[in-house]
Short mmCIF file of C-alpha atoms in Angstrom, two decimals:
data_model
loop_
_atom_site.label_atom_id
_atom_site.label_comp_id
_atom_site.label_asym_id
_atom_site.label_seq_id
_atom_site.Cartn_x
_atom_site.Cartn_y
_atom_site.Cartn_z
CA MET A 1 -20.09 147.96 -35.28
CA PRO A 2 -21.48 146.04 -32.28
CA ALA A 3 -25.18 145.13 -32.14
CA PRO A 4 -27.26 147.88 -30.50
CA ALA A 5 -28.09 145.58 -27.60
CA THR A 6 -24.42 145.40 -26.64
CA ILE A 7 -23.70 149.13 -26.68
CA LEU A 8 -23.20 150.61 -23.27
CA ASP A 9 -24.95 153.99 -23.04
CA THR A 10 -24.76 154.81 -19.38
CA VAL A 11 -22.82 153.57 -16.36
CA LEU A 12 -24.02 154.56 -12.94
CA LEU A 13 -20.89 154.53 -10.85
CA LYS A 14 -21.82 154.22 -7.21
CA VAL A 15 -18.78 155.78 -5.65
CA ALA A 16 -20.30 156.02 -2.16
CA SER A 17 -22.83 153.66 -0.63
CA ARG A 18 -24.01 155.96 2.14
CA CYS A 19 -25.85 159.27 2.06
CA ASN A 20 -25.71 162.34 4.26
CA LEU A 21 -29.48 162.69 3.77
CA ASN A 22 -32.25 160.22 4.53
CA CYS A 23 -35.05 161.14 2.14
CA GLY A 24 -38.27 159.39 3.05
CA TYR A 25 -38.90 158.15 -0.47
CA CYS A 26 -35.40 157.02 -1.44
CA TYR A 27 -35.42 153.77 -3.40
CA VAL A 28 -31.90 152.92 -2.24
CA TYR A 29 -32.49 153.03 1.49
CA ASN A 30 -36.17 153.23 2.22
CA MET A 31 -37.90 150.77 -0.10
CA GLY A 32 -36.90 147.48 1.50
CA ASP A 33 -33.59 146.76 -0.24
CA GLU A 34 -30.72 146.46 2.26
CA ALA A 35 -27.92 145.72 -0.21
CA TRP A 36 -26.18 149.01 0.60
CA ARG A 37 -25.34 147.72 4.10
CA PHE A 38 -22.92 145.19 2.63
CA GLN A 39 -21.05 147.69 0.47
CA PRO A 40 -17.90 149.58 1.48
CA LYS A 41 -18.65 153.19 2.26
CA ARG A 42 -16.53 154.43 -0.62
CA MET A 43 -15.13 153.02 -3.85
CA SER A 44 -11.44 152.13 -3.49
CA ALA A 45 -8.70 153.37 -5.80
CA SER A 46 -8.11 149.85 -7.14
CA THR A 47 -11.79 149.40 -8.00
CA ALA A 48 -11.89 152.81 -9.64
CA ALA A 49 -8.85 151.88 -11.72
CA ALA A 50 -10.40 148.58 -12.79
CA VAL A 51 -13.62 150.34 -13.77
CA ALA A 52 -11.81 153.02 -15.78
CA GLU A 53 -9.67 150.45 -17.55
CA GLN A 54 -12.63 148.33 -18.60
CA LEU A 55 -14.84 151.25 -19.64
CA GLY A 56 -12.00 152.65 -21.72
CA GLU A 57 -11.71 149.34 -23.56
CA ILE A 58 -15.44 149.22 -24.20
CA TYR A 59 -15.46 152.79 -25.49
CA LEU A 60 -12.74 151.96 -27.99
CA ALA A 61 -14.46 148.74 -29.03
CA GLN A 62 -17.97 150.12 -29.43
CA GLY A 63 -16.88 153.31 -31.13
CA GLN A 64 -19.71 155.21 -29.53
CA PRO A 65 -19.48 157.46 -26.51
CA MET A 66 -20.97 156.56 -23.17
CA SER A 67 -21.93 158.55 -20.11
CA VAL A 68 -20.66 157.80 -16.65
CA VAL A 69 -22.75 159.18 -13.81
CA LEU A 70 -21.18 159.41 -10.37
CA HIS A 71 -23.88 158.32 -8.04
CA GLY A 72 -24.56 156.87 -4.64
CA GLY A 73 -25.71 157.25 -1.93
CA GLU A 74 -24.26 160.69 -2.11
CA PRO A 75 -21.28 160.66 -4.48
CA LEU A 76 -19.60 163.68 -2.89
CA LEU A 77 -19.03 161.52 0.22
CA LEU A 78 -16.19 160.00 -1.79
CA GLY A 79 -14.13 162.97 -0.60
CA GLN A 80 -11.91 165.31 -2.49
CA ALA A 81 -8.71 163.25 -2.67
CA ARG A 82 -10.40 160.10 -3.97
CA MET A 83 -12.59 162.15 -6.27
CA ALA A 84 -9.46 163.70 -7.79
CA GLU A 85 -7.91 160.27 -8.38
CA LEU A 86 -11.10 158.85 -9.81
CA LEU A 87 -11.72 161.70 -12.23
CA ALA A 88 -8.12 161.68 -13.45
CA ILE A 89 -8.18 158.01 -14.45
CA LEU A 90 -11.75 158.09 -15.70
CA ARG A 91 -11.26 161.10 -17.97
CA ALA A 92 -7.99 159.65 -19.26
CA LYS A 93 -9.83 156.54 -20.44
CA LEU A 94 -13.06 158.28 -21.43
CA PRO A 95 -12.17 161.48 -23.28
CA HIS A 96 -14.76 163.67 -24.94
CA PRO A 97 -17.31 163.10 -26.34
CA CYS A 98 -17.85 160.70 -23.44
CA GLY A 99 -19.73 162.41 -20.65
CA ILE A 100 -18.93 162.35 -16.96
CA HIS A 101 -21.62 163.65 -14.66
CA VAL A 102 -22.42 163.78 -11.00
CA GLN A 103 -25.88 163.58 -9.46
CA THR A 104 -25.72 165.15 -6.02
CA ASN A 105 -27.97 166.44 -3.29
CA GLY A 106 -25.77 169.55 -3.36
CA VAL A 107 -25.18 169.82 0.38
CA LEU A 108 -21.47 168.92 0.20
CA LEU A 109 -20.70 170.95 -2.92
CA THR A 110 -17.51 172.83 -2.01
CA ASP A 111 -15.33 175.10 -4.11
CA ALA A 112 -12.57 172.50 -3.98
CA LEU A 113 -14.86 169.86 -5.49
CA ILE A 114 -16.14 172.33 -8.05
CA ASP A 115 -12.50 172.92 -9.04
CA LEU A 116 -12.20 169.22 -9.83
CA PHE A 117 -15.41 169.17 -11.83
CA VAL A 118 -14.18 172.13 -13.85
CA ALA A 119 -10.80 170.47 -14.43
CA TYR A 120 -12.35 167.24 -15.71
CA ASP A 121 -15.47 168.70 -17.30
CA VAL A 122 -17.98 166.95 -15.08
CA GLY A 123 -21.63 167.91 -15.51
CA ILE A 124 -23.45 168.61 -12.27
CA SER A 125 -27.09 167.91 -11.54
CA VAL A 126 -28.67 168.71 -8.18
CA SER A 127 -31.68 167.06 -6.56
CA ILE A 128 -34.14 169.58 -5.14
CA ASP A 129 -37.90 169.16 -4.89
CA GLY A 130 -39.09 172.77 -4.99
CA PRO A 131 -39.60 175.41 -2.30
CA ALA A 132 -38.52 174.68 1.28
CA HIS A 133 -41.87 173.50 2.57
CA VAL A 134 -42.19 171.00 -0.29
CA HIS A 135 -38.55 169.89 -0.33
CA ASP A 136 -38.21 169.55 3.44
CA ARG A 137 -41.26 167.36 3.71
CA PHE A 138 -39.17 164.39 2.58
CA ARG A 139 -35.58 165.46 1.94
CA ASN A 140 -34.27 165.44 5.47
CA ASP A 141 -30.99 164.52 7.09
CA HIS A 142 -30.51 161.69 9.56
CA VAL A 143 -31.82 163.74 12.47
CA GLY A 144 -34.90 164.77 10.56
CA LYS A 145 -33.79 168.28 9.71
CA GLY A 146 -34.77 169.68 6.33
CA SER A 147 -31.97 170.15 3.79
CA HIS A 148 -33.41 172.85 1.53
CA ALA A 149 -31.32 175.77 2.82
CA ARG A 150 -28.12 173.73 2.50
CA VAL A 151 -28.99 172.61 -1.03
CA ILE A 152 -29.67 176.16 -2.10
CA ALA A 153 -26.34 177.21 -0.57
CA GLY A 154 -24.60 174.54 -2.67
CA ILE A 155 -26.36 175.70 -5.83
CA ARG A 156 -25.42 179.31 -5.08
CA ARG A 157 -21.78 178.26 -4.67
CA LEU A 158 -21.95 176.62 -8.06
CA GLN A 159 -23.69 179.59 -9.66
CA ALA A 160 -21.13 182.00 -8.22
CA ARG A 161 -18.39 180.36 -10.26
CA SER A 162 -18.29 181.56 -13.84
CA ASP A 163 -16.00 178.67 -14.77
CA ALA A 164 -18.49 176.14 -13.40
CA LYS A 165 -21.63 177.65 -14.83
CA PRO A 166 -21.51 175.61 -18.06
CA LEU A 167 -21.31 172.45 -15.95
CA PHE A 168 -24.58 173.06 -14.16
CA ALA A 169 -26.73 170.62 -16.10
CA GLY A 170 -29.98 170.87 -14.21
CA VAL A 171 -32.10 170.19 -11.20
CA LEU A 172 -34.24 167.17 -10.54
CA ALA A 173 -37.37 167.13 -8.43
CA VAL A 174 -39.41 164.26 -7.14
CA ILE A 175 -43.09 165.10 -7.39
CA ASP A 176 -45.25 165.57 -4.34
CA PRO A 177 -48.70 165.34 -5.95
CA GLN A 178 -50.11 167.32 -3.04
CA SER A 179 -47.89 170.30 -3.86
CA ASP A 180 -48.70 173.25 -6.12
CA PRO A 181 -47.10 172.71 -9.57
CA ALA A 182 -46.85 176.47 -10.16
CA GLU A 183 -44.97 176.97 -6.94
CA VAL A 184 -42.63 174.06 -7.67
CA TYR A 185 -41.98 175.27 -11.23
CA GLU A 186 -41.07 178.79 -10.19
CA SER A 187 -38.94 177.53 -7.33
CA LEU A 188 -36.95 175.18 -9.57
CA LYS A 189 -36.61 177.84 -12.24
CA SER A 190 -35.32 180.31 -9.66
CA THR A 191 -32.27 178.08 -9.10
CA GLY A 192 -31.03 179.30 -12.48
CA ALA A 193 -30.66 175.74 -13.76
CA PRO A 194 -30.82 175.48 -17.55
CA SER A 195 -32.83 172.29 -17.34
CA LEU A 196 -35.48 171.02 -14.94
CA ASP A 197 -36.80 167.54 -14.64
CA VAL A 198 -39.41 165.84 -12.51
CA LEU A 199 -39.80 162.26 -11.39
CA VAL A 200 -42.84 160.44 -10.15
CA ARG A 201 -42.65 158.75 -6.78
CA ASP A 202 -41.79 155.09 -7.03
CA GLY A 203 -44.26 152.29 -6.65
CA ASN A 204 -45.74 149.32 -8.44
CA TRP A 205 -49.02 147.39 -8.72
CA ASP A 206 -48.54 145.87 -5.27
CA VAL A 207 -47.28 148.98 -3.48
CA LEU A 208 -49.02 152.05 -4.83
CA PRO A 209 -46.91 155.20 -5.20
CA PHE A 210 -47.35 157.88 -2.57
CA GLY A 211 -50.38 160.04 -3.24
CA LYS A 212 -52.02 157.64 -5.67
CA ALA A 213 -55.36 156.36 -4.36
CA THR A 214 -55.94 153.59 -6.91
CA PRO A 215 -54.27 152.39 -10.11
CA ALA A 216 -56.96 154.22 -12.09
CA SER A 217 -56.65 157.52 -10.24
CA ILE A 218 -54.76 160.37 -11.91
CA GLU A 219 -53.22 162.49 -9.16
CA TYR A 220 -49.87 162.54 -10.98
CA GLY A 221 -51.53 163.01 -14.35
CA ARG A 222 -53.34 166.09 -13.15
CA TRP A 223 -50.25 167.50 -11.44
CA LEU A 224 -48.11 166.96 -14.54
CA SER A 225 -50.77 168.38 -16.87
CA ARG A 226 -50.89 171.57 -14.85
CA LEU A 227 -47.11 171.78 -14.88
CA LEU A 228 -47.17 171.28 -18.64
CA GLU A 229 -49.57 174.19 -19.12
CA ILE A 230 -47.37 176.44 -16.98
CA TYR A 231 -44.27 175.39 -18.90
CA LEU A 232 -45.79 175.94 -22.32
CA ALA A 233 -47.10 179.36 -21.28
CA ASP A 234 -43.79 180.54 -19.82
CA PRO A 235 -42.30 183.31 -22.01
CA ALA A 236 -38.79 182.45 -20.80
CA PRO A 237 -38.77 178.74 -20.08
CA PRO A 238 -35.77 176.66 -19.09
CA ARG A 239 -35.73 173.12 -20.46
CA LEU A 240 -38.14 170.68 -18.88
CA ARG A 241 -36.76 167.36 -19.91
CA LEU A 242 -39.68 165.01 -19.36
CA PHE A 243 -42.03 167.21 -21.38
CA ASP A 244 -39.46 168.04 -24.04
CA ASP A 245 -38.91 164.34 -24.63
CA MET A 246 -42.59 163.46 -24.82
CA LEU A 247 -43.45 166.47 -26.98
CA ARG A 248 -40.53 165.77 -29.27
CA LEU A 249 -41.97 162.31 -29.91
CA LEU A 250 -45.41 163.75 -30.64
CA LEU A 251 -43.79 166.19 -33.06
CA GLY A 252 -42.05 163.36 -34.91
CA GLY A 253 -38.65 163.59 -33.24
CA ARG A 254 -36.79 161.23 -30.93
CA SER A 255 -36.68 160.92 -27.17
CA GLN A 256 -33.51 160.88 -25.12
CA LYS A 257 -34.66 159.92 -21.68
CA GLU A 258 -35.00 156.47 -20.23
CA GLY A 259 -38.63 155.67 -19.46
CA VAL A 260 -40.00 157.80 -22.31
CA GLY A 261 -40.62 156.44 -25.80
CA THR A 262 -39.54 153.05 -27.03
CA THR A 263 -35.80 153.55 -27.40
CA ASP A 264 -33.73 150.89 -25.63
CA TYR A 265 -30.80 151.89 -23.45
CA GLY A 266 -27.78 149.97 -22.29
CA ILE A 267 -27.40 150.83 -18.61
CA LEU A 268 -25.22 149.18 -15.98
CA VAL A 269 -24.61 150.00 -12.36
CA ILE A 270 -21.24 149.48 -10.69
CA GLU A 271 -21.32 149.34 -6.90
CA PRO A 272 -18.56 150.65 -4.60
CA ASP A 273 -17.02 147.16 -4.29
CA GLY A 274 -16.99 146.74 -8.08
CA ARG A 275 -20.08 144.53 -8.30
CA ILE A 276 -21.98 144.98 -11.54
CA ASP A 277 -25.75 145.23 -11.36
CA LYS A 278 -28.69 145.99 -13.59
CA ASN A 279 -30.45 149.35 -13.46
CA ASP A 280 -30.80 150.03 -9.75
CA THR A 281 -34.30 151.50 -10.09
CA LEU A 282 -35.43 147.87 -10.36
CA LYS A 283 -35.01 147.76 -6.58
CA VAL A 284 -38.42 149.40 -6.54
CA ALA A 285 -39.95 146.12 -7.75
CA HIS A 286 -38.49 143.82 -5.10
CA ALA A 287 -35.26 143.14 -3.23
CA ASN A 288 -32.44 141.99 -5.52
CA ALA A 289 -34.45 142.72 -8.68
CA ASP A 290 -31.41 144.61 -9.89
CA ARG A 291 -29.02 141.66 -9.53
CA PHE A 292 -27.79 139.44 -12.33
CA ASP A 293 -28.15 135.67 -11.93
CA VAL A 294 -24.54 135.32 -10.83
CA ASP A 295 -22.30 137.73 -8.95
CA LEU A 296 -20.30 139.85 -11.36
CA ASN A 297 -17.45 142.15 -10.38
CA VAL A 298 -15.09 144.37 -12.32
CA HIS A 299 -12.16 142.68 -10.58
CA THR A 300 -13.06 139.26 -11.94
CA VAL A 301 -15.25 139.69 -15.02
CA ARG A 302 -14.94 141.62 -18.25
CA ILE A 303 -17.85 144.02 -18.71
CA ALA A 304 -17.65 143.33 -22.43
CA ASP A 305 -18.43 139.66 -21.72
CA ILE A 306 -21.44 140.68 -19.65
CA LEU A 307 -22.76 142.78 -22.53
CA ALA A 308 -22.54 139.72 -24.77
CA SER A 309 -24.23 137.38 -22.27
CA GLN A 310 -27.74 135.94 -22.38
CA ASP A 311 -28.40 137.28 -18.89
CA TYR A 312 -27.69 140.83 -20.09
CA ASP A 313 -29.73 140.28 -23.23
CA ALA A 314 -32.74 139.27 -21.12
CA TYR A 315 -32.26 142.36 -18.93
CA TYR A 316 -31.94 144.59 -22.01
CA ARG A 317 -35.13 143.19 -23.55
CA GLN A 318 -36.95 143.67 -20.29
CA GLN A 319 -37.20 147.38 -21.12
CA ARG A 320 -39.76 146.62 -23.79
CA PRO A 321 -43.32 146.49 -22.51
CA THR A 322 -45.11 143.16 -22.95
CA ALA A 323 -48.59 143.83 -21.55
CA SER A 324 -51.27 143.47 -24.22
CA ALA A 325 -52.80 146.75 -23.09
CA CYS A 326 -49.49 148.47 -23.93
CA LEU A 327 -48.92 146.72 -27.23
CA SER A 328 -52.28 147.85 -28.56
CA CYS A 329 -52.12 151.36 -27.08
CA SER A 330 -51.95 154.42 -29.33
CA ASN A 331 -49.78 156.20 -26.74
CA LEU A 332 -47.11 153.50 -26.49
CA ALA A 333 -44.69 155.37 -28.75
CA VAL A 334 -44.75 158.29 -26.31
CA CYS A 335 -44.86 156.66 -22.88
CA GLY A 336 -42.91 153.54 -23.85
CA GLY A 337 -44.59 151.66 -21.04
CA GLY A 338 -42.87 153.85 -18.48
CA MET A 339 -40.12 152.70 -16.14
CA VAL A 340 -39.75 148.93 -15.95
CA ALA A 341 -39.91 148.88 -12.15
CA HIS A 342 -43.27 150.62 -12.20
CA ARG A 343 -44.77 147.69 -14.13
CA TRP A 344 -44.09 145.16 -11.40
CA SER A 345 -46.61 142.98 -9.60
CA GLU A 346 -45.97 139.79 -7.68
CA ASP A 347 -48.58 137.94 -9.74
CA ARG A 348 -47.61 139.04 -13.23
CA SER A 349 -44.00 140.13 -12.84
CA TYR A 350 -43.35 142.97 -15.34
CA ASN A 351 -46.16 141.94 -17.64
CA ASN A 352 -48.31 144.96 -16.74
CA PRO A 353 -48.69 148.52 -17.92
CA SER A 354 -47.02 151.05 -15.69
CA ILE A 355 -48.81 151.75 -12.42
CA PHE A 356 -48.84 155.32 -13.77
CA CYS A 357 -50.66 154.28 -16.96
CA ALA A 358 -53.81 156.30 -16.17
CA ASP A 359 -51.66 159.33 -15.28
CA GLN A 360 -49.68 158.98 -18.51
CA MET A 361 -52.83 158.70 -20.59
CA HIS A 362 -54.21 161.84 -18.98
CA LEU A 363 -50.98 163.76 -19.56
CA ILE A 364 -50.49 162.63 -23.16
CA SER A 365 -54.10 163.43 -23.94
CA ARG A 366 -53.57 166.96 -22.60
CA MET A 367 -50.35 167.24 -24.60
CA ARG A 368 -52.18 166.32 -27.79
CA GLU A 369 -54.89 168.88 -27.04
CA LEU A 370 -52.35 171.64 -26.49
CA LEU A 371 -50.40 170.73 -29.60
CA GLU A 372 -53.55 170.78 -31.64
CA ALA A 373 -54.41 174.17 -30.19
CA ALA A 374 -51.05 175.42 -31.40
CA ASP A 375 -52.17 175.44 -35.00
CA SER A 376 -48.76 176.11 -36.51
CA PHE A 377 -47.42 172.77 -35.35
CA PRO A 378 -47.76 169.60 -37.38
CA LEU A 379 -48.81 166.98 -34.87
CA LYS A 380 -47.43 163.73 -36.22
CA GLU A 381 -49.27 160.52 -35.73
CA VAL A 382 -46.85 158.49 -33.66
CA ALA A 383 -48.95 155.43 -32.94
CA MET B 1 -45.52 184.12 -3.53
CA ALA B 2 -45.50 186.52 -6.43
CA ASP B 3 -43.59 184.18 -8.76
CA SER B 4 -45.86 181.21 -8.30
CA ALA B 5 -48.90 183.45 -8.57
CA GLN B 6 -47.48 184.62 -11.88
CA ALA B 7 -46.99 181.03 -13.03
CA SER B 8 -50.47 180.04 -11.89
CA ALA B 9 -51.96 182.87 -13.86
CA ARG B 10 -50.27 181.85 -17.10
CA THR B 11 -52.38 180.05 -19.62
CA PHE B 12 -51.39 178.51 -22.89
CA ASN B 13 -52.73 180.68 -25.70
CA GLY B 14 -51.39 178.74 -28.65
CA ASP B 15 -48.03 180.45 -28.77
CA SER B 16 -45.25 178.83 -26.79
CA VAL B 17 -41.53 179.51 -26.56
CA ALA B 18 -40.91 175.96 -25.37
CA LEU B 19 -42.88 174.48 -28.26
CA ASN B 20 -41.27 176.73 -30.85
CA ARG B 21 -37.88 175.59 -29.59
CA LEU B 22 -38.82 171.93 -29.89
CA VAL B 23 -40.31 172.30 -33.35
CA ALA B 24 -37.13 174.00 -34.54
CA GLU B 25 -35.08 171.14 -33.14
CA VAL B 26 -37.23 168.42 -34.65
CA ARG B 27 -37.16 170.10 -38.04
CA GLY B 28 -33.51 170.99 -37.81
CA PRO B 29 -30.36 168.89 -38.16
CA GLU B 30 -29.54 166.15 -35.69
CA PRO B 31 -28.06 167.69 -32.51
CA MET B 32 -24.33 167.39 -32.01
CA GLU B 33 -24.72 165.48 -28.77
CA SER B 34 -25.08 161.77 -29.14
CA ARG B 35 -27.84 160.15 -27.18
CA ALA B 36 -25.24 158.63 -24.89
CA HIS B 37 -23.57 161.92 -24.20
CA TYR B 38 -26.85 163.61 -23.47
CA ASN B 39 -26.93 164.27 -19.79
CA ARG B 40 -29.29 161.75 -18.34
CA THR B 41 -27.86 162.21 -14.88
CA HIS B 42 -30.98 163.54 -13.34
CA ASN B 43 -33.12 160.73 -14.57
CA ARG B 44 -32.76 158.90 -11.30
CA HIS B 45 -31.62 159.54 -7.79
CA ASN B 46 -33.46 160.00 -4.59
CA ARG B 47 -36.76 159.11 -6.11
#
């Protein structure tokens, strides 16, 4: 069996480099990285074939399944014909239990595309930030028009299909710390999604995340703690992935989500032209932070060789927090130091706690209090 | 909004469906899904 550091867990397949929306907070387009401008609008058939071929080989070699996430930009901009070709070759090389998923803004979700996702068993996750007035504050199209009504229409189309219902994996919301967590929770739950998840806004020690006054302030911690209380009190809760993962760790189980806990993940990004990059969320740190030292492309390089390279090993190890404050922290096993990009500062590179450290501490402290209040649960010491 | 008012009014009283579910999972057998197959799709995008 290959060493854990060379196992590929997740491939983000950027099948379209453009997006039909222009969300104000998007890390791809609106955080200073212009790499998307130099990419073809859509992944070609020959690149898709090269990707499928290589991933198939890796799957056979590593003997462990991987997940491929169709991503962008907006992946549905690939169009139906190319999507059909892509899914056919991808599923042929990556049979179950490998997962194929699509992360979409939902606006372009047609019955014809849903047919394809049903045929190839593609999980569907939709980005929506809550009720219209919260969602439309940032998730607008290129003429500044809110997208909420169109996203809901896409979700309804998906929900109307009994054959597609099992594919609806969940909804993902980016937090507006000025919004009402109760309102956001009920709005997301009303989509009928089996699983909800929330993301903090991106930022780092040099560029504070939206809504955060200082590194020590806890706007996100308070917002998340209130959401946690609502979730735990709900008599009919869907899944809420961030909390489930953190709580599972506190209960002595394992996490499954990148950026929570101390599990390492093997993640690569493949751009529309076939270029292979590191986790693209690193763009949040600085331009080109997601690039390997040399240009790598599926047309010229074997992904298996990348996984065995020193450059990849350094990237893989980068997930592990190095700041002394993290290494001596009793909450490290739960927060894991957060997302790598959120640790960045020009002065100290990634050798910092997350810029959300104070928020995480506040949230985890509240989690421990609530678990202790639930006297039937054995709260394990995870530190 | 009636729904959000309902959510706002909820308070944790020590009994939780979500927590019960997690405890059962942690105590139970390993889930069938591998960690790779687990749908991490909505872990990133349009942050």
